[in-house]
Amino acid sequence: MLNIVLFGPPGAGKGTQSQMLVEKYSLVHLSTGDILRGEVSAGTPLGLKAKALMDAGSLVPDDVVIGMIDNKLTQHKGAAGFIFDGFPRTVPQAEALDALLAKHATNISHVLALEVGERELVARLVLRGQSSGRADDNEETIRKRVHEYNTKTSPVADFYKQQGKYVGIYGIGAVEEIAGKLNKAIAGTKVH
Ligand code: AP5
Ligand code: MG
């Protein structure tokens, strides 16, 4: 199986690049943010609980997102592989993902990290906020999301560096150019 973690701060291009990778490698795209937004718009009890946290730019609890991923891995048994977008976001989530994949006799192949500085992230998301309808795409909440990333999510990079799986990729430039770098990394070529 090809199991890719697409890692990076809010607005780094995880969703955009996931779409390219899903098509090329026939992977199942698992975005915890997309799944949570689906729960919010369906008005489920989970969605109602998650909404306030998401609107504030805070992470939802680990057990909630780990449970969602567990369900999806079982639901898509037999898939060629997965692309994890926006998950794991904490070290406990990363540990849980390793355990879940081991249960399915597989593991993470690559952690591809889109590296983009805060100024560019804020500019991209403020621009998207003018049309996205996402309640968290306003400057105050964007900065909170980046802060959550810096404090809670960036340690996940070290977790995967220790496993020798982390590949940093400069994430500013044309979407196709960045996709090319991701493809090279998947093919095992060292890129930056
Ligand atoms: P989530 O939905 O994961 O959002 P995010 O990580 O904050 O970031 P985005 O999805 O906005 O950015 P992206 O990296 O996907 O970039 P995109 O391709 O869209 O999470 C939302 C919330 O859900 C969290 O705050 C939390 O509350 C909760 N949550 C989710 N997962 C969780 C977890 N595991 N644990 C706990 N809580 C969780 O691109 C962004 C913009 O930039 C777009 O407009 C795009 O067109 C543009 N763009 C893309 N590439 C380029 C480029 N190369 N050049 C210029 N513009 C570009
Ligand atoms: Mg996204």
CSV table of C-alpha atoms and ligand atoms in Angstrom, one decimal:
chain,number,residue,atom,x,y,z
A,1,MET,CA,0.0,0.0,0.0
A,2,LEU,CA,1.0,3.6,-0.5
A,3,ASN,CA,0.1,5.6,2.6
A,4,ILE,CA,1.0,9.2,2.5
A,5,VAL,CA,0.7,11.8,5.2
A,6,LEU,CA,0.4,15.2,3.6
A,7,PHE,CA,1.6,17.5,6.4
A,8,GLY,CA,1.7,21.2,6.7
A,9,PRO,CA,0.2,24.3,8.4
A,10,PRO,CA,-3.3,25.7,7.5
A,11,GLY,CA,-3.3,26.9,3.9
A,12,ALA,CA,-0.1,25.1,2.9
A,13,GLY,CA,-2.0,23.4,0.1
A,14,LYS,CA,-2.7,20.0,1.6
A,15,GLY,CA,-6.2,19.8,0.1
A,16,THR,CA,-5.1,21.1,-3.3
A,17,GLN,CA,-2.2,18.7,-3.6
A,18,SER,CA,-4.2,15.8,-2.3
A,19,GLN,CA,-6.5,16.1,-5.3
A,20,MET,CA,-3.5,15.7,-7.6
A,21,LEU,CA,-2.1,12.7,-5.7
A,22,VAL,CA,-5.4,10.9,-5.4
A,23,GLU,CA,-5.9,10.9,-9.1
A,24,LYS,CA,-2.3,9.8,-10.0
A,25,TYR,CA,-2.0,7.0,-7.4
A,26,SER,CA,-5.7,6.0,-7.0
A,27,LEU,CA,-5.6,6.7,-3.2
A,28,VAL,CA,-8.5,7.3,-0.8
A,29,HIS,CA,-8.3,10.9,0.4
A,30,LEU,CA,-9.0,11.2,4.2
A,31,SER,CA,-9.2,14.8,5.3
A,32,THR,CA,-10.3,15.1,8.9
A,33,GLY,CA,-11.2,18.7,8.3
A,34,ASP,CA,-13.5,17.7,5.4
A,35,ILE,CA,-15.1,14.9,7.4
A,36,LEU,CA,-15.7,17.2,10.3
A,37,ARG,CA,-17.2,19.9,8.1
A,38,GLY,CA,-19.5,17.2,6.7
A,39,GLU,CA,-20.6,16.3,10.2
A,40,VAL,CA,-21.2,20.0,11.0
A,41,SER,CA,-23.4,20.6,7.9
A,42,ALA,CA,-25.3,17.4,8.6
A,43,GLY,CA,-25.9,18.7,12.1
A,44,THR,CA,-24.9,15.4,13.8
A,45,PRO,CA,-24.1,15.4,17.6
A,46,LEU,CA,-20.4,15.1,16.7
A,47,GLY,CA,-20.7,18.0,14.3
A,48,LEU,CA,-22.5,20.1,16.9
A,49,LYS,CA,-19.6,19.5,19.4
A,50,ALA,CA,-16.9,20.1,16.8
A,51,LYS,CA,-18.3,23.3,15.4
A,52,ALA,CA,-17.5,25.7,18.2
A,53,LEU,CA,-13.9,24.4,18.4
A,54,MET,CA,-13.4,24.6,14.6
A,55,ASP,CA,-14.9,28.1,14.4
A,56,ALA,CA,-12.5,29.2,17.1
A,57,GLY,CA,-9.5,27.7,15.2
A,58,SER,CA,-8.9,25.1,18.0
A,59,LEU,CA,-8.2,21.4,17.5
A,60,VAL,CA,-11.0,19.0,18.2
A,61,PRO,CA,-10.1,16.2,20.7
A,62,ASP,CA,-7.8,13.4,19.7
A,63,ASP,CA,-10.2,10.6,20.4
A,64,VAL,CA,-12.8,12.1,18.1
A,65,VAL,CA,-10.5,12.3,15.0
A,66,ILE,CA,-8.8,9.0,15.8
A,67,GLY,CA,-12.2,7.3,15.9
A,68,MET,CA,-13.1,8.9,12.5
A,69,ILE,CA,-9.9,7.6,10.9
A,70,ASP,CA,-10.4,4.1,12.4
A,71,ASN,CA,-13.9,3.9,10.9
A,72,LYS,CA,-12.6,5.1,7.5
A,73,LEU,CA,-9.7,2.6,7.4
A,74,THR,CA,-12.2,-0.3,8.0
A,75,GLN,CA,-14.7,1.1,5.5
A,76,HIS,CA,-12.1,1.3,2.8
A,77,LYS,CA,-10.4,-2.1,3.4
A,78,GLY,CA,-8.7,-3.2,0.2
A,79,ALA,CA,-7.8,0.3,-0.9
A,80,ALA,CA,-4.5,0.9,-2.8
A,81,GLY,CA,-3.6,3.3,-0.1
A,82,PHE,CA,-4.6,6.5,1.7
A,83,ILE,CA,-3.6,10.1,1.7
A,84,PHE,CA,-4.0,11.6,5.2
A,85,ASP,CA,-4.6,15.3,4.9
A,86,GLY,CA,-4.7,17.3,8.2
A,87,PHE,CA,-4.2,14.2,10.3
A,88,PRO,CA,-2.2,13.4,12.4
A,89,ARG,CA,-2.1,16.9,14.1
A,90,THR,CA,-0.7,15.9,17.5
A,91,VAL,CA,1.8,13.3,18.6
A,92,PRO,CA,-0.9,11.1,20.2
A,93,GLN,CA,-2.7,11.1,16.9
A,94,ALA,CA,0.5,10.1,15.1
A,95,GLU,CA,1.0,7.2,17.6
A,96,ALA,CA,-2.6,6.1,17.2
A,97,LEU,CA,-2.2,6.2,13.4
A,98,ASP,CA,0.8,3.9,13.5
A,99,ALA,CA,-1.2,1.5,15.7
A,100,LEU,CA,-4.2,1.6,13.5
A,101,LEU,CA,-2.2,0.9,10.3
A,102,ALA,CA,-0.3,-1.9,12.1
A,103,LYS,CA,-3.7,-3.5,12.8
A,104,HIS,CA,-4.3,-3.4,9.1
A,105,ALA,CA,-0.8,-4.9,8.5
A,106,THR,CA,0.5,-1.7,6.8
A,107,ASN,CA,2.3,1.5,7.7
A,108,ILE,CA,3.1,5.1,6.6
A,109,SER,CA,5.2,5.1,3.4
A,110,HIS,CA,6.0,8.9,3.2
A,111,VAL,CA,5.4,12.0,5.2
A,112,LEU,CA,5.5,14.9,2.7
A,113,ALA,CA,5.5,18.3,4.5
A,114,LEU,CA,4.6,21.4,2.6
A,115,GLU,CA,6.7,24.2,4.1
A,116,VAL,CA,5.1,27.7,3.7
A,117,GLY,CA,5.7,30.7,5.9
A,118,GLU,CA,3.0,32.4,8.0
A,119,ARG,CA,2.7,35.6,5.8
A,120,GLU,CA,1.9,33.5,2.7
A,121,LEU,CA,-0.5,31.2,4.7
A,122,VAL,CA,-2.5,34.2,6.0
A,123,ALA,CA,-2.6,35.9,2.6
A,124,ARG,CA,-3.9,32.7,0.9
A,125,LEU,CA,-6.6,32.0,3.6
A,126,VAL,CA,-7.8,35.6,3.9
A,127,LEU,CA,-8.2,35.6,0.1
A,128,ARG,CA,-10.1,32.3,0.2
A,129,GLY,CA,-12.2,33.6,3.0
A,130,GLN,CA,-13.8,36.1,0.6
A,131,SER,CA,-15.6,33.3,-1.1
A,132,SER,CA,-15.2,30.0,0.8
A,133,GLY,CA,-17.9,30.4,3.4
A,134,ARG,CA,-15.6,28.7,5.9
A,135,ALA,CA,-16.2,30.3,9.3
A,136,ASP,CA,-12.5,29.8,10.2
A,137,ASP,CA,-11.1,31.7,7.2
A,138,ASN,CA,-10.9,35.2,8.9
A,139,GLU,CA,-7.6,36.7,9.9
A,140,GLU,CA,-8.1,36.3,13.7
A,141,THR,CA,-9.0,32.6,13.4
A,142,ILE,CA,-6.4,32.0,10.8
A,143,ARG,CA,-3.7,33.2,13.1
A,144,LYS,CA,-5.1,31.0,15.9
A,145,ARG,CA,-5.0,28.0,13.6
A,146,VAL,CA,-1.3,28.8,12.8
A,147,HIS,CA,-0.6,29.1,16.5
A,148,GLU,CA,-2.3,25.7,17.2
A,149,TYR,CA,-0.1,24.3,14.4
A,150,ASN,CA,3.1,25.8,15.8
A,151,THR,CA,2.4,24.6,19.4
A,152,LYS,CA,0.6,21.2,18.9
A,153,THR,CA,1.2,20.0,15.4
A,154,SER,CA,4.8,20.9,14.6
A,155,PRO,CA,6.1,18.3,17.1
A,156,VAL,CA,4.6,15.7,14.8
A,157,ALA,CA,7.3,16.6,12.3
A,158,ASP,CA,10.0,15.5,14.8
A,159,PHE,CA,8.1,12.3,15.4
A,160,TYR,CA,8.4,11.4,11.7
A,161,LYS,CA,11.9,12.7,11.4
A,162,GLN,CA,12.9,10.2,14.0
A,163,GLN,CA,11.3,7.5,11.9
A,164,GLY,CA,13.2,8.7,8.9
A,165,LYS,CA,10.0,9.3,6.9
A,166,TYR,CA,9.8,13.2,6.8
A,167,VAL,CA,10.4,14.9,3.5
A,168,GLY,CA,10.2,18.7,3.6
A,169,ILE,CA,9.0,20.4,0.4
A,170,TYR,CA,9.1,24.1,-0.3
A,171,GLY,CA,5.4,24.9,-0.8
A,172,ILE,CA,5.4,28.3,-2.5
A,173,GLY,CA,5.1,28.3,-6.3
A,174,ALA,CA,2.8,27.0,-9.0
A,175,VAL,CA,0.5,24.2,-7.9
A,176,GLU,CA,1.8,22.0,-10.7
A,177,GLU,CA,5.4,22.7,-9.8
A,178,ILE,CA,4.8,21.6,-6.2
A,179,ALA,CA,2.9,18.5,-7.4
A,180,GLY,CA,6.0,17.6,-9.4
A,181,LYS,CA,8.2,17.8,-6.3
A,182,LEU,CA,5.7,15.6,-4.4
A,183,ASN,CA,5.7,13.0,-7.2
A,184,LYS,CA,9.5,13.0,-7.1
A,185,ALA,CA,9.5,12.5,-3.4
A,186,ILE,CA,7.1,9.6,-3.7
A,187,ALA,CA,9.3,8.1,-6.3
A,188,GLY,CA,12.1,8.2,-3.7
A,189,THR,CA,14.2,10.9,-5.2
A,190,LYS,CA,15.5,13.5,-2.8
A,191,VAL,CA,14.0,16.9,-3.5
A,192,HIS,CA,13.6,20.2,-1.8
B,1,AP5,P1,-8.5,21.5,8.0
B,1,AP5,O1,-9.7,21.5,7.2
B,1,AP5,O2,-7.5,20.4,8.0
B,1,AP5,O3,-7.9,22.9,7.7
B,1,AP5,P2,-6.4,23.5,7.8
B,1,AP5,O4,-5.3,22.5,8.0
B,1,AP5,O5,-6.5,24.6,8.8
B,1,AP5,O6,-6.1,24.1,6.5
B,1,AP5,P3,-6.8,24.2,5.1
B,1,AP5,O7,-7.6,23.0,4.8
B,1,AP5,O8,-7.5,25.5,5.1
B,1,AP5,O9,-5.5,24.3,4.2
B,1,AP5,P4,-4.8,23.3,3.2
B,1,AP5,O10,-3.4,23.0,3.7
B,1,AP5,O11,-5.7,22.1,2.9
B,1,AP5,O12,-4.7,24.2,1.9
B,1,AP5,P5,-5.6,24.3,0.6
B,1,AP5,O13,-5.2,23.3,-0.4
B,1,AP5,O14,-7.0,24.3,1.0
B,1,AP5,O15,-9.0,21.7,9.6
B,1,AP5,C1,-10.0,22.6,9.9
B,1,AP5,C2,-10.3,22.5,11.4
B,1,AP5,O16,-10.8,21.2,11.7
B,1,AP5,C3,-9.1,22.6,12.4
B,1,AP5,O17,-8.8,23.9,12.7
B,1,AP5,C4,-9.6,21.8,13.6
B,1,AP5,O18,-10.6,22.5,14.3
B,1,AP5,C5,-10.3,20.6,12.9
B,1,AP5,N1,-9.5,19.5,12.6
B,1,AP5,C6,-9.2,19.0,11.4
B,1,AP5,N2,-8.4,17.9,11.5
B,1,AP5,C7,-8.1,17.8,12.8
B,1,AP5,C8,-7.3,16.9,13.6
B,1,AP5,N3,-6.6,15.9,12.9
B,1,AP5,N4,-7.2,17.0,14.9
B,1,AP5,C9,-7.9,18.0,15.5
B,1,AP5,N5,-8.7,18.9,14.9
B,1,AP5,C10,-8.8,18.8,13.5
B,1,AP5,O19,-5.2,25.7,0.1
B,1,AP5,C11,-5.5,26.9,0.8
B,1,AP5,C12,-5.7,28.1,-0.1
B,1,AP5,O20,-4.5,28.3,-0.8
B,1,AP5,C13,-6.7,27.7,-1.2
B,1,AP5,O21,-7.5,28.9,-1.5
B,1,AP5,C14,-5.9,27.3,-2.4
B,1,AP5,O22,-6.5,27.5,-3.6
B,1,AP5,C15,-4.6,28.2,-2.2
B,1,AP5,N6,-3.4,27.5,-2.7
B,1,AP5,C16,-3.1,26.2,-2.7
B,1,AP5,N7,-1.9,26.0,-3.2
B,1,AP5,C17,-1.4,27.2,-3.6
B,1,AP5,C18,-0.2,27.6,-4.2
B,1,AP5,N8,0.8,26.8,-4.6
B,1,AP5,N9,-0.1,29.0,-4.5
B,1,AP5,C19,-1.1,29.8,-4.1
B,1,AP5,N10,-2.2,29.5,-3.5
B,1,AP5,C20,-2.4,28.2,-3.3
B,2,MG,MG,-7.5,21.4,3.7
